Each structure stands twice: as structure tokens, then as C-alpha cells.
Amino acid sequence: MARMFRVLGLFTLLIALMSFAGDMWEMALLFFIQSAVFFLFGYLNFTEKTYIYMFWGYMVLAFLGFTYWSVFEMGLPA
């Protein structure tokens, strides 16, 4: 399971590099931070149950953040 967090770190690093190349600084910074956290979690050798809980917590936070941003920050279409 720890390898999956390293794979997630690799994918988020690739997204961060592409957004950095496209001059999307905020998105790049967000994904660089996520990459560092995923790589860190990948080398901490937690139990599989802990990795599952961390992944579900990440998913809940990501979906809540996406929903908040798309509704309240971007606004609804008129």
C-alpha cells in the first residue's frame, strides 16, 4: 500500500510540473505540496488500515474543497 502513495506522489508531481510550465502558480504549488506529502507517507511504513484511512480522509477533504471552490469561489452561472 505504501507504493501506491509513492505512485500518487509521482502523478501529482507530473501535474505540478505541467501546471508550472503553464504559468498556473497556485495550482503548481498545491500539487507540489501534495507530492511531498504523498512521498512522505509512502516511506513511513504505516499499516494498511492506516493508509486506507488516510486516503479516505484525503478524498473527503479534496471533494469538499472542490465543491466549496466550484460553488462559492467560482459562482453559479446566471
PDB file of C-alpha atoms in Angstrom:
ATOM      1  CA  MET A   1       0.000   0.000   0.000  1.00  0.00           C
ATOM      2  CA  ALA A   2       2.916   2.343   0.649  1.00  0.00           C
ATOM      3  CA  ARG A   3       3.897   2.060  -3.012  1.00  0.00           C
ATOM      4  CA  MET A   4       0.512   3.445  -4.035  1.00  0.00           C
ATOM      5  CA  PHE A   5       1.229   6.638  -2.117  1.00  0.00           C
ATOM      6  CA  ARG A   6       4.538   6.922  -3.962  1.00  0.00           C
ATOM      7  CA  VAL A   7       2.657   6.454  -7.260  1.00  0.00           C
ATOM      8  CA  LEU A   8       0.193   9.171  -6.192  1.00  0.00           C
ATOM      9  CA  GLY A   9       3.184  11.363  -5.418  1.00  0.00           C
ATOM     10  CA  LEU A  10       4.573  10.745  -8.897  1.00  0.00           C
ATOM     11  CA  PHE A  11       1.270  11.610 -10.593  1.00  0.00           C
ATOM     12  CA  THR A  12       0.775  14.759  -8.541  1.00  0.00           C
ATOM     13  CA  LEU A  13       4.380  15.749  -9.293  1.00  0.00           C
ATOM     14  CA  LEU A  14       3.705  15.394 -13.023  1.00  0.00           C
ATOM     15  CA  ILE A  15       0.555  17.528 -12.698  1.00  0.00           C
ATOM     16  CA  ALA A  16       2.532  20.105 -10.708  1.00  0.00           C
ATOM     17  CA  LEU A  17       5.255  20.290 -13.360  1.00  0.00           C
ATOM     18  CA  MET A  18       2.719  20.687 -16.167  1.00  0.00           C
ATOM     19  CA  SER A  19       0.854  23.422 -14.309  1.00  0.00           C
ATOM     20  CA  PHE A  20       4.168  25.127 -13.512  1.00  0.00           C
ATOM     21  CA  ALA A  21       5.041  25.078 -17.209  1.00  0.00           C
ATOM     22  CA  GLY A  22       1.616  26.562 -17.984  1.00  0.00           C
ATOM     23  CA  ASP A  23       2.109  29.507 -15.579  1.00  0.00           C
ATOM     24  CA  MET A  24      -0.556  28.270 -13.134  1.00  0.00           C
ATOM     25  CA  TRP A  25       1.462  29.042  -9.997  1.00  0.00           C
ATOM     26  CA  GLU A  26      -1.223  28.376  -7.365  1.00  0.00           C
ATOM     27  CA  MET A  27      -2.134  25.003  -8.824  1.00  0.00           C
ATOM     28  CA  ALA A  28       1.536  24.078  -9.168  1.00  0.00           C
ATOM     29  CA  LEU A  29       2.224  24.971  -5.537  1.00  0.00           C
ATOM     30  CA  LEU A  30      -0.792  22.963  -4.352  1.00  0.00           C
ATOM     31  CA  PHE A  31       0.309  19.889  -6.276  1.00  0.00           C
ATOM     32  CA  PHE A  32       3.979  20.212  -5.250  1.00  0.00           C
ATOM     33  CA  ILE A  33       2.828  20.174  -1.614  1.00  0.00           C
ATOM     34  CA  GLN A  34       0.592  17.157  -2.262  1.00  0.00           C
ATOM     35  CA  SER A  35       3.507  15.366  -3.930  1.00  0.00           C
ATOM     36  CA  ALA A  36       5.755  15.945  -0.939  1.00  0.00           C
ATOM     37  CA  VAL A  37       3.081  14.682   1.461  1.00  0.00           C
ATOM     38  CA  PHE A  38       2.372  11.584  -0.647  1.00  0.00           C
ATOM     39  CA  PHE A  39       6.079  10.736  -0.932  1.00  0.00           C
ATOM     40  CA  LEU A  40       6.468  11.233   2.824  1.00  0.00           C
ATOM     41  CA  PHE A  41       3.508   8.954   3.569  1.00  0.00           C
ATOM     42  CA  GLY A  42       4.893   6.384   1.137  1.00  0.00           C
ATOM     43  CA  TYR A  43       8.072   5.983   3.184  1.00  0.00           C
ATOM     44  CA  LEU A  44       6.571   5.992   6.695  1.00  0.00           C
ATOM     45  CA  ASN A  45       5.538   2.294   6.619  1.00  0.00           C
ATOM     46  CA  PHE A  46       2.147   2.570   8.303  1.00  0.00           C
ATOM     47  CA  THR A  47      -0.256  -0.353   8.489  1.00  0.00           C
ATOM     48  CA  GLU A  48      -2.561  -0.924   5.561  1.00  0.00           C
ATOM     49  CA  LYS A  49      -5.582   0.127   7.600  1.00  0.00           C
ATOM     50  CA  THR A  50      -3.899   3.454   8.399  1.00  0.00           C
ATOM     51  CA  TYR A  51      -3.130   4.026   4.727  1.00  0.00           C
ATOM     52  CA  ILE A  52      -6.789   3.380   3.839  1.00  0.00           C
ATOM     53  CA  TYR A  53      -7.975   5.855   6.491  1.00  0.00           C
ATOM     54  CA  MET A  54      -5.509   8.489   5.284  1.00  0.00           C
ATOM     55  CA  PHE A  55      -6.599   8.019   1.673  1.00  0.00           C
ATOM     56  CA  TRP A  56     -10.302   8.339   2.540  1.00  0.00           C
ATOM     57  CA  GLY A  57      -9.590  11.408   4.634  1.00  0.00           C
ATOM     58  CA  TYR A  58      -7.724  12.910   1.689  1.00  0.00           C
ATOM     59  CA  MET A  59     -10.601  12.120  -0.655  1.00  0.00           C
ATOM     60  CA  VAL A  60     -13.174  13.723   1.678  1.00  0.00           C
ATOM     61  CA  LEU A  61     -11.064  16.880   2.010  1.00  0.00           C
ATOM     62  CA  ALA A  62     -10.427  17.031  -1.741  1.00  0.00           C
ATOM     63  CA  PHE A  63     -14.110  16.692  -2.638  1.00  0.00           C
ATOM     64  CA  LEU A  64     -15.183  19.205  -0.002  1.00  0.00           C
ATOM     65  CA  GLY A  65     -12.548  21.662  -1.194  1.00  0.00           C
ATOM     66  CA  PHE A  66     -13.511  21.174  -4.832  1.00  0.00           C
ATOM     67  CA  THR A  67     -17.201  21.625  -4.052  1.00  0.00           C
ATOM     68  CA  TYR A  68     -16.567  24.747  -1.969  1.00  0.00           C
ATOM     69  CA  TRP A  69     -14.359  26.289  -4.646  1.00  0.00           C
ATOM     70  CA  SER A  70     -16.672  25.490  -7.552  1.00  0.00           C
ATOM     71  CA  VAL A  71     -19.807  26.796  -5.785  1.00  0.00           C
ATOM     72  CA  PHE A  72     -18.672  29.703  -3.623  1.00  0.00           C
ATOM     73  CA  GLU A  73     -15.499  30.978  -5.288  1.00  0.00           C
ATOM     74  CA  MET A  74     -16.369  30.493  -8.949  1.00  0.00           C
ATOM     75  CA  GLY A  75     -20.032  31.338  -8.530  1.00  0.00           C
ATOM     76  CA  LEU A  76     -23.052  29.800 -10.149  1.00  0.00           C
ATOM     77  CA  PRO A  77     -23.855  30.604 -13.770  1.00  0.00           C
ATOM     78  CA  ALA A  78     -26.509  33.250 -14.298  1.00  0.00           C
TER      79      ALA A  78
END
